[in-house]
Coordinates of C-alpha atoms in Angstrom, one line a residue:
Chain A
M1 CA 22.7 -11.3 7.9
Y2 CA 20.4 -14.3 7.2
F3 CA 18.8 -15.7 10.4
Q4 CA 20.4 -18.9 11.7
P5 CA 18.5 -20.6 14.5
N6 CA 20.3 -21.6 17.8
R7 CA 20.4 -25.2 18.7
H8 CA 18.9 -26.1 22.1
D9 CA 20.1 -28.9 24.3
F10 CA 17.8 -31.5 25.8
V11 CA 17.2 -30.8 29.5
D12 CA 16.5 -33.9 31.6
F13 CA 13.3 -34.1 33.5
T14 CA 11.3 -36.6 35.4
S15 CA 8.2 -38.4 34.4
S16 CA 4.9 -37.7 36.1
S17 CA 4.4 -39.9 39.0
A18 CA 1.2 -42.0 39.2
D19 CA 0.0 -40.3 42.4
A20 CA 0.7 -36.7 41.4
A21 CA -2.1 -34.5 39.9
P22 CA -1.9 -34.4 36.1
E23 CA -0.6 -31.2 34.5
D24 CA -3.2 -28.8 33.3
V25 CA -2.1 -28.6 29.7
V26 CA 0.7 -30.1 27.5
V27 CA 1.4 -28.5 24.2
V28 CA 3.0 -30.8 21.6
G29 CA 5.1 -28.8 19.1
A30 CA 7.1 -25.6 19.5
G31 CA 6.4 -24.2 16.1
P32 CA 4.7 -20.8 15.8
V33 CA 1.2 -22.3 16.6
G34 CA 2.5 -24.3 19.6
L35 CA 4.4 -21.3 21.0
A36 CA 1.3 -19.1 20.5
V37 CA -0.9 -21.6 22.3
A38 CA 1.6 -21.8 25.2
L39 CA 1.8 -18.0 25.5
G40 CA -1.9 -17.6 25.2
L41 CA -2.5 -20.0 28.0
A42 CA 0.3 -18.6 30.2
R43 CA -0.9 -15.0 29.8
R44 CA -4.2 -16.3 31.3
G45 CA -2.5 -17.9 34.3
V46 CA -2.4 -21.5 33.0
E47 CA 0.9 -23.4 33.5
V48 CA 2.0 -25.2 30.3
T49 CA 4.5 -27.8 29.4
V50 CA 5.7 -27.8 25.7
L51 CA 7.3 -30.8 24.1
E52 CA 9.2 -30.3 20.8
A53 CA 10.8 -33.1 18.8
G54 CA 13.4 -30.8 17.2
D55 CA 16.1 -28.7 18.7
S56 CA 15.5 -25.3 17.2
V57 CA 13.0 -22.9 15.7
S58 CA 12.5 -23.4 12.0
H59 CA 15.0 -22.4 9.4
G60 CA 14.0 -20.4 6.3
S61 CA 11.2 -17.9 5.6
R62 CA 8.4 -20.5 5.1
A63 CA 5.1 -18.7 6.1
I64 CA 6.3 -15.1 5.5
C65 CA 3.0 -13.2 5.2
L66 CA 1.2 -12.5 8.4
S67 CA -2.3 -10.9 8.2
R68 CA -3.3 -7.9 10.3
H69 CA -5.5 -10.3 12.3
S70 CA -2.4 -12.4 13.1
L71 CA -0.6 -9.3 14.4
E72 CA -3.7 -8.6 16.6
V73 CA -3.4 -12.2 17.9
L74 CA 0.3 -11.7 18.5
D75 CA -0.5 -8.5 20.4
R76 CA -2.8 -10.4 22.7
I77 CA 0.0 -12.8 23.6
G78 CA 2.5 -10.0 24.1
V79 CA 4.8 -10.3 21.1
G80 CA 2.9 -8.1 18.5
E81 CA 4.8 -4.9 19.2
R82 CA 8.3 -6.5 18.8
L83 CA 7.2 -8.5 15.8
G84 CA 5.5 -5.4 14.2
S85 CA 8.7 -3.4 14.7
V86 CA 10.6 -5.9 12.6
A87 CA 8.1 -7.0 10.0
L88 CA 7.4 -5.1 6.7
P89 CA 3.9 -3.8 6.3
W90 CA 2.2 -3.9 2.9
S91 CA -1.1 -3.4 1.3
T92 CA -0.7 -3.7 -2.5
G93 CA 0.1 -6.1 -5.2
R94 CA 0.6 -6.5 -8.9
S95 CA 0.2 -9.4 -11.3
H96 CA 1.7 -9.6 -14.8
Y97 CA 1.0 -11.7 -17.8
R98 CA 4.2 -12.0 -19.8
D99 CA 5.4 -8.4 -19.9
T100 CA 2.1 -6.7 -19.2
E101 CA 0.6 -5.8 -15.8
V102 CA -2.9 -7.2 -15.7
L103 CA -3.9 -6.6 -12.1
S104 CA -3.0 -4.0 -9.5
F105 CA -4.8 -4.5 -6.1
D106 CA -4.9 -2.4 -3.0
M107 CA -6.3 -4.0 0.1
P108 CA -8.6 -1.9 2.3
Y109 CA -6.5 0.2 4.7
D110 CA -7.4 3.6 6.1
R111 CA -6.1 5.9 8.8
N112 CA -8.4 4.4 11.4
D113 CA -7.0 0.9 10.9
V114 CA -4.6 0.0 13.6
R115 CA -2.5 -2.2 11.3
A116 CA -1.7 -2.6 7.6
P117 CA -3.4 -5.5 5.9
M118 CA -0.3 -7.7 5.7
F119 CA 3.2 -8.0 7.2
N120 CA 6.2 -9.8 5.8
I121 CA 8.6 -11.5 8.2
S122 CA 10.5 -14.8 8.0
Q123 CA 8.7 -17.5 10.0
S124 CA 12.0 -18.4 11.7
V125 CA 12.4 -14.8 12.9
A126 CA 8.8 -14.7 14.1
E127 CA 9.3 -18.0 15.9
Q128 CA 12.5 -16.7 17.6
I129 CA 10.6 -13.6 18.8
M130 CA 7.9 -15.9 20.3
L131 CA 10.5 -18.2 21.8
D132 CA 12.2 -15.3 23.5
A133 CA 8.8 -14.5 25.1
V134 CA 8.3 -18.1 26.1
E135 CA 11.7 -18.3 27.7
A136 CA 10.8 -15.2 29.8
E137 CA 7.4 -16.6 30.9
P138 CA 7.7 -18.6 34.2
R139 CA 4.4 -20.5 33.5
I140 CA 5.9 -22.3 30.5
R141 CA 8.4 -25.2 30.5
L142 CA 9.7 -26.0 27.1
F143 CA 11.6 -29.3 26.4
W144 CA 13.5 -29.7 23.1
R145 CA 14.3 -33.1 21.6
S146 CA 11.3 -34.7 23.1
E147 CA 9.4 -36.5 20.4
V148 CA 5.9 -37.7 21.3
T149 CA 5.4 -41.3 20.2
E150 CA 2.4 -42.5 22.2
V151 CA -0.8 -40.8 23.4
T152 CA -3.4 -42.6 25.4
Q153 CA -6.4 -41.1 27.2
D154 CA -9.4 -41.7 29.4
D155 CA -12.3 -39.5 30.5
A156 CA -10.1 -37.6 33.0
E157 CA -6.6 -37.3 31.5
V158 CA -4.2 -37.9 28.7
T159 CA -0.9 -39.7 29.0
V160 CA 1.9 -38.7 26.6
Q161 CA 4.9 -40.8 26.0
A162 CA 8.0 -39.0 24.5
T163 CA 11.3 -40.3 23.2
T164 CA 14.2 -38.2 24.5
P165 CA 18.0 -38.5 24.5
A166 CA 17.7 -39.7 28.1
G167 CA 15.2 -42.4 27.1
P168 CA 11.4 -42.7 27.2
W169 CA 9.5 -40.3 29.3
G170 CA 5.8 -40.0 30.3
L171 CA 3.6 -37.1 31.2
R172 CA 0.0 -37.0 32.4
A173 CA -2.1 -34.0 31.5
R174 CA -5.8 -32.9 31.7
H175 CA -5.6 -31.5 28.2
V176 CA -3.2 -31.8 25.3
V177 CA -3.0 -29.4 22.4
A178 CA -1.4 -31.0 19.3
C179 CA 0.5 -28.3 17.3
D180 CA 3.1 -30.7 15.9
G181 CA 2.7 -29.8 12.3
A182 CA 1.8 -31.5 9.1
R183 CA 3.5 -34.8 10.1
S184 CA 1.9 -34.7 13.5
G185 CA 3.1 -37.5 15.9
V186 CA 0.0 -37.0 18.0
R187 CA -2.2 -37.6 15.0
K188 CA -0.3 -40.7 14.2
A189 CA -0.4 -41.9 17.8
L190 CA -4.2 -41.5 18.0
G191 CA -4.7 -43.1 14.6
V192 CA -6.5 -40.1 13.1
H193 CA -5.9 -38.8 9.6
L194 CA -6.2 -35.7 7.4
E195 CA -8.8 -36.1 4.7
G196 CA -9.1 -34.0 1.5
T197 CA -7.3 -33.0 -1.6
S198 CA -3.7 -32.7 -2.6
Y199 CA -2.9 -30.7 -5.7
E200 CA -0.3 -31.6 -8.4
G201 CA 1.3 -28.2 -8.7
R202 CA 4.6 -27.8 -6.9
Y203 CA 6.5 -24.6 -6.2
V204 CA 10.2 -24.1 -5.4
I205 CA 10.5 -21.5 -2.6
A206 CA 13.8 -19.6 -2.1
D207 CA 15.2 -16.8 0.0
I208 CA 17.9 -14.6 -1.5
H209 CA 19.9 -11.7 -0.1
W210 CA 19.5 -8.9 -2.6
K211 CA 19.6 -5.2 -2.4
S212 CA 16.8 -3.9 -4.4
G213 CA 14.7 -0.8 -4.5
L214 CA 11.5 -2.6 -5.4
P215 CA 8.7 -1.9 -3.0
T216 CA 7.1 -4.2 -0.4
E217 CA 4.2 -5.6 -2.3
R218 CA 3.1 -8.9 -3.7
Q219 CA 4.3 -9.4 -7.3
A220 CA 3.3 -12.3 -9.5
W221 CA 4.3 -13.0 -13.1
F222 CA 2.5 -15.6 -15.2
D223 CA 4.5 -16.9 -18.2
P224 CA 7.2 -14.2 -17.9
P225 CA 9.7 -13.7 -20.7
S226 CA 12.5 -14.5 -18.3
N227 CA 11.1 -18.0 -17.7
P228 CA 8.4 -18.8 -20.2
G229 CA 5.6 -21.1 -19.0
Q230 CA 6.4 -20.6 -15.3
T231 CA 4.6 -18.6 -12.6
I232 CA 6.9 -16.6 -10.3
L233 CA 6.0 -14.8 -7.0
L234 CA 8.2 -12.2 -5.3
H235 CA 8.0 -10.8 -1.7
R236 CA 10.3 -8.5 0.2
Q237 CA 11.3 -9.5 3.7
P238 CA 13.2 -7.4 6.3
D239 CA 17.0 -7.1 6.0
D240 CA 17.2 -7.2 2.2
I241 CA 16.0 -10.8 2.1
W242 CA 13.6 -11.6 -0.8
R243 CA 11.4 -14.6 -1.1
I244 CA 10.9 -16.0 -4.6
D245 CA 8.4 -18.8 -5.3
Y246 CA 8.1 -20.4 -8.7
Q247 CA 6.2 -23.3 -10.1
I248 CA 8.0 -26.3 -11.5
E249 CA 6.9 -28.5 -14.4
A250 CA 4.5 -31.3 -13.6
G251 CA 7.0 -34.1 -14.4
E252 CA 10.0 -32.4 -13.1
D253 CA 12.1 -34.2 -10.4
A254 CA 11.9 -32.4 -7.1
E255 CA 15.5 -33.2 -6.2
E256 CA 16.7 -31.8 -9.6
A257 CA 14.5 -28.7 -9.2
L258 CA 16.1 -28.0 -5.8
R259 CA 19.7 -28.3 -7.1
E260 CA 21.4 -24.9 -6.4
E261 CA 22.5 -24.3 -10.0
N262 CA 19.0 -24.9 -11.2
I263 CA 17.4 -22.5 -8.7
R264 CA 20.1 -19.9 -9.5
A265 CA 19.4 -20.2 -13.2
V266 CA 15.7 -19.4 -12.8
I267 CA 16.3 -16.5 -10.4
T268 CA 19.2 -15.0 -12.4
R269 CA 17.1 -14.9 -15.5
H270 CA 14.2 -13.3 -13.8
L271 CA 16.2 -10.7 -11.9
A272 CA 18.1 -9.8 -15.1
W273 CA 14.8 -9.4 -16.9
L274 CA 13.8 -7.0 -14.1
G275 CA 16.9 -5.0 -14.9
N276 CA 18.9 -6.1 -11.9
D277 CA 22.6 -5.6 -11.8
E278 CA 23.2 -6.1 -8.1
P279 CA 24.8 -9.3 -6.8
W280 CA 22.7 -11.6 -4.8
T281 CA 23.1 -14.8 -2.7
L282 CA 20.9 -17.8 -2.3
E283 CA 20.3 -18.3 1.4
W284 CA 17.6 -21.1 1.7
S285 CA 15.3 -23.1 -0.5
S286 CA 12.6 -25.7 -0.2
I287 CA 9.7 -27.2 -2.2
Y288 CA 6.0 -26.8 -1.6
R289 CA 2.9 -28.7 -2.8
A290 CA -0.6 -27.5 -2.1
H291 CA -3.0 -29.4 0.1
S292 CA -6.6 -28.9 1.3
R293 CA -6.9 -31.5 4.0
A294 CA -8.2 -31.6 7.5
L295 CA -9.2 -33.9 10.4
D296 CA -12.9 -34.7 10.6
S297 CA -12.9 -33.2 14.1
F298 CA -10.3 -31.0 15.7
L299 CA -11.1 -32.4 19.2
H300 CA -10.4 -36.1 19.9
G301 CA -11.2 -36.9 23.6
R302 CA -9.1 -34.5 25.5
V303 CA -6.7 -33.6 22.7
L304 CA -7.3 -30.5 20.7
F305 CA -5.6 -30.2 17.3
A306 CA -4.3 -26.9 15.9
G307 CA -2.4 -25.5 12.9
D308 CA -1.0 -27.9 10.4
A309 CA -1.6 -30.9 12.7
A310 CA -5.3 -30.2 12.3
H311 CA -5.6 -28.8 8.8
L312 CA -3.6 -27.9 5.7
V313 CA -4.6 -25.1 3.3
P314 CA -2.9 -24.2 0.0
I315 CA -0.2 -21.5 0.3
F316 CA -1.9 -19.1 -2.1
G317 CA -3.6 -16.4 -0.1
V318 CA -1.4 -17.2 2.9
R319 CA -3.9 -18.9 5.1
G320 CA -1.6 -21.6 6.6
L321 CA 0.1 -19.9 9.6
N322 CA -2.5 -17.2 9.8
S323 CA -5.2 -19.8 10.4
G324 CA -3.0 -21.6 12.9
L325 CA -2.6 -18.4 14.9
E326 CA -6.4 -18.0 14.8
D327 CA -6.7 -21.6 16.2
A328 CA -4.4 -20.6 19.0
D329 CA -6.3 -17.4 19.7
V330 CA -9.7 -19.2 19.9
Y331 CA -8.5 -22.3 21.8
T332 CA -6.5 -20.5 24.5
W333 CA -9.2 -18.4 26.1
A334 CA -11.6 -21.4 26.0
L335 CA -9.1 -23.9 27.3
A336 CA -8.1 -21.5 30.1
A337 CA -11.7 -21.0 31.1
V338 CA -12.2 -24.8 31.2
V339 CA -9.0 -25.4 33.2
R340 CA -10.0 -22.7 35.7
G341 CA -13.4 -24.2 36.1
E342 CA -15.2 -21.2 34.7
A343 CA -16.7 -23.0 31.7
D344 CA -17.5 -26.6 31.2
D345 CA -15.8 -29.0 28.8
R346 CA -18.4 -28.6 26.1
L347 CA -16.8 -25.3 25.2
L348 CA -13.9 -27.2 23.8
R349 CA -16.2 -29.0 21.4
T350 CA -17.7 -25.7 20.4
V351 CA -14.4 -24.0 19.6
A352 CA -13.0 -27.1 17.9
D353 CA -16.1 -27.1 15.6
E354 CA -15.6 -23.4 15.0
R355 CA -12.1 -24.0 13.8
R356 CA -13.1 -26.9 11.6
D357 CA -15.7 -24.5 10.0
A358 CA -13.0 -21.8 9.7
W359 CA -10.8 -24.3 7.8
Q360 CA -13.7 -24.8 5.3
Q361 CA -14.0 -21.0 4.9
N362 CA -10.3 -20.8 4.2
V363 CA -10.4 -23.7 1.8
D364 CA -13.3 -22.1 -0.1
Q365 CA -11.1 -19.1 -0.8
A366 CA -7.7 -20.8 -1.1
E367 CA -9.0 -23.4 -3.6
K368 CA -10.0 -20.7 -6.0
S369 CA -6.5 -19.1 -5.8
T370 CA -4.9 -22.5 -6.1
L371 CA -6.9 -23.5 -9.2
F372 CA -5.7 -20.2 -10.7
M373 CA -2.0 -20.4 -9.5
T374 CA -1.6 -24.1 -10.2
P375 CA -4.3 -25.2 -12.7
S376 CA -5.1 -28.8 -12.0
S377 CA -6.1 -29.7 -15.6
D378 CA -5.8 -28.7 -19.2
G379 CA -9.3 -27.1 -19.0
Y380 CA -8.3 -24.9 -16.1
R381 CA -4.9 -24.1 -17.7
L382 CA -6.6 -23.0 -20.9
T383 CA -9.1 -20.8 -19.1
R384 CA -6.5 -19.3 -16.8
D385 CA -4.4 -18.2 -19.8
A386 CA -7.4 -16.8 -21.5
I387 CA -8.4 -14.9 -18.4
L388 CA -4.9 -13.4 -18.2
Q389 CA -5.0 -12.5 -21.9
L390 CA -8.4 -10.8 -21.6
A391 CA -8.0 -9.2 -18.2
L392 CA -6.9 -5.8 -19.5
S393 CA -10.0 -5.3 -21.7
R394 CA -12.4 -7.1 -19.2
P395 CA -11.8 -5.7 -15.7
V396 CA -14.4 -8.2 -14.2
L397 CA -11.9 -11.0 -14.9
R398 CA -9.2 -9.3 -12.7
G399 CA -11.0 -10.5 -9.6
L400 CA -10.1 -14.1 -10.6
I401 CA -6.4 -13.1 -10.7
N402 CA -6.5 -11.5 -7.3
P403 CA -4.8 -13.8 -4.8
R404 CA -7.6 -13.3 -2.2
Q405 CA -5.2 -12.7 0.7
S406 CA -6.0 -14.2 4.1
A407 CA -8.6 -12.4 6.3
A408 CA -9.9 -13.4 9.7
T409 CA -12.6 -16.1 9.6
H410 CA -16.0 -15.9 11.3
S411 CA -17.9 -18.0 13.7
R412 CA -21.4 -17.1 12.5
A413 CA -22.5 -20.8 12.7
S414 CA -21.1 -21.5 16.1
A415 CA -23.2 -22.8 18.9
L416 CA -21.7 -20.0 21.1
T417 CA -22.8 -17.2 18.7
Y418 CA -25.9 -15.4 19.8
T419 CA -28.0 -14.5 16.8
P420 CA -30.0 -11.3 17.3
T421 CA -33.7 -11.0 16.6
K422 CA -33.3 -7.6 14.8
A423 CA -31.3 -6.7 11.8
V424 CA -28.0 -4.9 12.5
T425 CA -25.5 -2.8 10.7
G426 CA -21.8 -3.3 11.3
P427 CA -20.2 -6.6 12.2
L428 CA -22.6 -9.5 12.5
P429 CA -22.6 -11.9 15.4
G430 CA -19.7 -14.3 14.7
D431 CA -17.7 -11.7 12.7
P432 CA -14.3 -10.5 13.8
L433 CA -14.5 -7.0 15.2
P434 CA -12.2 -4.8 13.1
D435 CA -9.4 -3.2 15.1
R436 CA -10.1 0.5 14.7
R437 CA -8.2 3.4 16.2
V438 CA -10.0 5.1 19.1
T439 CA -9.3 8.3 21.0
T440 CA -10.8 7.9 24.5
A441 CA -12.4 10.6 26.6
N442 CA -9.1 11.0 28.5
G443 CA -7.2 11.6 25.3
T444 CA -5.6 8.1 25.0
T445 CA -5.3 6.8 21.4
A446 CA -5.3 3.1 21.0
G447 CA -6.8 0.3 19.0
V448 CA -10.2 -1.0 20.1
H449 CA -8.8 -4.4 20.8
A450 CA -6.0 -3.0 23.0
L451 CA -8.6 -1.1 24.9
R452 CA -10.8 -4.1 25.5
G453 CA -7.9 -6.3 26.6
R454 CA -7.6 -10.1 26.2
G455 CA -10.9 -11.0 28.0
F456 CA -14.6 -10.6 27.1
A457 CA -15.7 -7.0 26.4
L458 CA -18.9 -5.1 26.1
I459 CA -18.9 -2.2 23.6
A460 CA -21.9 -0.1 24.2
A461 CA -23.2 2.8 22.0
T462 CA -24.8 4.1 25.1
D463 CA -24.2 6.2 28.2
A464 CA -21.5 4.8 30.5
A465 CA -23.9 4.2 33.4
E466 CA -26.2 2.1 31.2
A467 CA -23.2 0.2 29.8
A468 CA -22.1 -0.5 33.4
R469 CA -25.5 -1.9 34.3
A470 CA -25.5 -4.3 31.3
G471 CA -21.9 -5.2 32.0
E472 CA -22.6 -6.1 35.6
Q473 CA -25.3 -8.6 34.5
L474 CA -23.2 -10.1 31.7
S475 CA -20.1 -10.5 33.8
Q476 CA -22.0 -12.9 36.0
M477 CA -22.2 -15.3 33.1
L478 CA -18.8 -15.0 31.6
P479 CA -15.4 -16.4 32.4
G480 CA -12.8 -13.9 33.6
R481 CA -13.2 -10.1 33.8
L482 CA -15.4 -8.2 31.5
T483 CA -14.1 -4.9 30.1
V484 CA -16.8 -2.3 29.4
L485 CA -16.4 0.4 26.7
A486 CA -19.1 3.1 26.3
A487 CA -19.7 5.9 23.9
R488 CA -20.2 8.7 26.4
G489 CA -20.7 9.8 30.0
A490 CA -18.5 8.8 33.0
T491 CA -18.8 5.9 35.3
E492 CA -16.1 4.2 37.3
G493 CA -14.8 1.1 35.6
V494 CA -16.1 2.0 32.2
T495 CA -13.7 3.3 29.5
V496 CA -15.4 6.1 27.5
T497 CA -14.5 6.0 23.8
G498 CA -16.5 8.8 22.4
P499 CA -19.2 8.2 19.8
D500 CA -16.9 8.1 16.8
V501 CA -15.8 4.5 17.3
C502 CA -19.4 3.4 17.5
T503 CA -20.2 5.2 14.2
D504 CA -17.0 3.8 12.7
L505 CA -18.0 0.2 13.7
G506 CA -21.4 0.7 12.2
L507 CA -23.3 0.7 15.6
D508 CA -26.6 2.5 16.1
E509 CA -27.5 4.4 19.3
G510 CA -28.3 1.9 22.0
D511 CA -26.5 -1.0 20.4
L512 CA -24.6 -3.5 22.7
V513 CA -21.8 -5.6 21.3
L514 CA -20.4 -8.5 23.3
V515 CA -16.9 -9.4 22.1
R516 CA -15.2 -12.6 22.9
P517 CA -11.6 -12.7 24.0
D518 CA -10.5 -13.7 20.5
G519 CA -12.1 -10.6 19.0
L520 CA -15.1 -12.3 17.5
V521 CA -18.6 -10.8 18.1
L522 CA -20.4 -13.2 20.4
G523 CA -23.7 -11.4 20.2
R524 CA -25.4 -8.0 19.6
L525 CA -28.4 -6.3 21.1
S526 CA -30.2 -3.3 19.7
Q527 CA -31.8 -0.5 21.7
G528 CA -34.7 -1.8 23.7
E529 CA -33.9 -5.5 23.4
S530 CA -33.9 -7.5 26.6
L531 CA -30.6 -8.8 28.0
E532 CA -32.4 -11.9 29.4
P533 CA -32.2 -14.2 26.3
L534 CA -28.5 -13.4 25.9
L535 CA -27.9 -14.2 29.6
L536 CA -29.7 -17.5 29.2
H537 CA -27.7 -18.3 26.1
L538 CA -24.4 -17.7 27.9
T539 CA -25.5 -19.8 30.8
D540 CA -26.5 -22.6 28.4
R541 CA -23.4 -22.5 26.2
L542 CA -20.7 -21.8 28.7
T543 CA -21.6 -23.1 32.2
A544 CA -24.8 -25.2 32.0
E545 CA -23.2 -28.2 33.6
G546 CA -22.5 -26.3 36.7
S547 CA -18.7 -26.0 36.9
R548 CA -19.0 -22.4 38.2
Chain B
M1 CA -26.8 -2.7 -4.5
N2 CA -27.2 -3.3 -8.2
N3 CA -24.7 -6.0 -8.9
T4 CA -26.9 -9.0 -8.3
T5 CA -26.2 -11.4 -11.1
T6 CA -29.2 -12.8 -12.8
G7 CA -27.4 -13.6 -16.1
P8 CA -26.5 -11.5 -19.1
V9 CA -29.3 -9.9 -20.9
S10 CA -30.0 -10.6 -24.5
C11 CA -28.7 -8.1 -27.1
S12 CA -32.1 -6.6 -27.6
E13 CA -32.2 -5.6 -24.0
A14 CA -28.8 -4.0 -24.1
P15 CA -28.4 -2.3 -27.5
G16 CA -25.0 -0.8 -28.3
R17 CA -23.2 -2.2 -25.2
A18 CA -21.2 -4.9 -26.9
H19 CA -18.3 -4.5 -24.4
S20 CA -20.2 -4.3 -21.2
V21 CA -22.6 -7.2 -20.6
L22 CA -25.1 -6.2 -18.1
T23 CA -27.2 -7.9 -15.5
E24 CA -31.0 -7.8 -16.0
D25 CA -31.3 -4.9 -13.6
G26 CA -28.8 -2.9 -15.6
G27 CA -25.9 -3.2 -13.1
P28 CA -22.3 -4.2 -14.0
L29 CA -21.5 -7.9 -14.4
A30 CA -20.7 -9.4 -11.0
P31 CA -17.4 -11.1 -10.2
G32 CA -19.4 -14.1 -9.1
H33 CA -20.6 -14.5 -12.7
A34 CA -17.0 -14.4 -14.0
E35 CA -16.1 -17.1 -11.5
A36 CA -18.9 -19.3 -12.6
V37 CA -17.9 -18.8 -16.2
W38 CA -14.3 -19.7 -15.4
R39 CA -15.2 -22.8 -13.4
S40 CA -17.9 -24.2 -15.6
L41 CA -16.0 -23.7 -18.8
S42 CA -12.8 -25.2 -17.3
E43 CA -14.7 -28.3 -16.2
A44 CA -16.5 -28.6 -19.6
L45 CA -13.2 -28.4 -21.4
D46 CA -11.8 -31.2 -19.3
R47 CA -14.9 -33.3 -20.0
A48 CA -14.5 -32.6 -23.7
G49 CA -11.0 -34.1 -23.7
E50 CA -8.0 -33.1 -25.8
H51 CA -9.6 -34.1 -29.2
G52 CA -13.1 -32.9 -28.4
R53 CA -12.1 -29.5 -27.1
V54 CA -12.0 -27.4 -30.3
P55 CA -15.3 -28.8 -31.6
F56 CA -16.9 -28.2 -28.2
L57 CA -15.7 -24.6 -28.2
V58 CA -17.0 -24.0 -31.7
R59 CA -20.4 -25.4 -30.7
L60 CA -20.4 -23.3 -27.5
S61 CA -19.5 -20.1 -29.5
I62 CA -22.3 -20.7 -32.0
L63 CA -24.9 -21.3 -29.3
T64 CA -23.8 -18.3 -27.3
A65 CA -23.9 -16.1 -30.4
L66 CA -27.2 -17.3 -31.6
D67 CA -28.9 -17.0 -28.2
H68 CA -27.3 -13.8 -26.8
L69 CA -25.5 -11.7 -29.5
S70 CA -26.2 -9.6 -32.5
S71 CA -24.1 -10.2 -35.6
E72 CA -22.3 -6.9 -34.9
Q73 CA -21.6 -7.9 -31.3
F74 CA -20.3 -11.3 -32.3
T75 CA -18.0 -9.7 -34.8
T76 CA -16.6 -7.3 -32.2
L77 CA -16.0 -10.1 -29.8
I78 CA -14.2 -12.2 -32.4
T79 CA -11.9 -9.3 -33.0
E80 CA -11.3 -8.9 -29.2
A81 CA -10.6 -12.7 -28.8
E82 CA -8.2 -12.7 -31.8
A83 CA -6.2 -9.8 -30.2
G84 CA -5.7 -12.1 -27.1
L85 CA -4.3 -15.0 -29.1
D86 CA -1.1 -16.6 -28.0
T87 CA 1.6 -14.4 -29.5
R88 CA 5.0 -13.9 -28.0
R89 CA 6.1 -10.3 -27.6
P90 CA 9.4 -8.8 -26.6
P91 CA 9.5 -7.4 -23.0
T92 CA 8.4 -3.8 -23.0
V93 CA 7.4 -3.6 -19.4
E94 CA 8.2 -0.4 -17.5
R95 CA 10.6 -1.1 -14.7

């Protein structure tokens, strides 16, 4: 049964009065990024109001591929387990040129990884799972059919005006997070614009219900005999739904391309060529054009921008929703710390700059994939075809065909990242800490991120007592509670992981790794290095203006 | 690590390895080099324009062969490139 979203009624509510205290946070947009921001804040004790212009979660598969890092983010906001039980994990892919397989890739995945590299699930189903969690969360109020049309702000607060079925409505908030998508009303209201590149190539994307024994993997066909000249992508989703993407001709009319009989003709030819004799039904279709565009800054006054409201990345390599969920993960711990008075406002500038840099990291990868998938000129088209023709005899060319699937971005250049004085092995400061399986001293097996929780954590390749001493000093400088994990020994309040996880993460004896709530390594110390410079760094970067 | 790209070596430095261009330190050709070849050639083809493209490719092939390839290597590469020409084949893929 193809997912059909429920429609939600508008619920009347009253505007903020002038003498009432402003709300802590208003989130604009109840797409997956807005819902993730709301859940991330609420799980940290912050009350949130969400305004959504529409009346339902999205319809259609849209962003179907979630990275293992996104599942980790979704775990932190309490929906990862349910989502993971529905989504289809995968780690391999194949690309074909005409009738010949020219690339087979296998993303890194071993028995100590908590999750497969990728998961397929319809965006609409993922949103519904998140919405169920939002509706069960008393700290979140969600108002449908409330379209933000005006945003004004001063040094202390933001005023949001929304158009609703009951007339105009106003709300005052200390902070606004704009997650209202590619056509962001908040962006328009503030007069800020996305800058960058839009590509010519367009893809029809379609969901079909089809019973097939093909495996869950990414398949791509360039110039297939079924549809000469086209590029076709195929992904399995849960419940016998398959996603098919195919490029349309440069001059082809979008409306014509989306006519049901035209979509059916392309898909019928391709499935027949694959040897299909099962019936199938077309469930949903849309059209897509690639963009690499972003705001110059993701923080404007007291308004943070996240997801498609802040940045667009080409679909190839699936960095759109995955980067939006990263935005949510990074913003929510920082915003919660600011709202609770545990960090000063400058932290919001730091994380906004980190996410702008992350967009650039994503674009650097996605643009290569896009140039290959939708060559922007005759030159790129000629070389793409030549590379496909030569890839079998020249393995080095296969790397250019690889779609470079999304991976977590780093914050190595962030003002918050503490750069060590000594060389280190394993994750560098700013890198995402891999989620590796750990068996603790008491026999519990869990991922390292589940063990460390959703706050700051210290992972120490030391004795537990030594880790506890370092943790005690660090916790004085950090928002929220610090979780301490140590390699050996036994001390109250310290989880003992055993030495294997330290070896697995590439840590040397005596190493200390300070992990941020979003799983990025804030800083590292080697054996014998003083804690003092790191403590000063934290004071300077988090609380220098004395809000604690 | 031995995959640092410092550019293909000349034929005299890599005798008898017509199919495996090496870096100067003897390691395999790095993916970064393949990407640079792809992008710089694509952009040069665009600059050459539709009518200048074939003459440009001929000049580039001659220069590449003269500077980096023995006659034997060049003949082998011509054969490999001819095998990759645009010929339609019936579907024979395993399903």
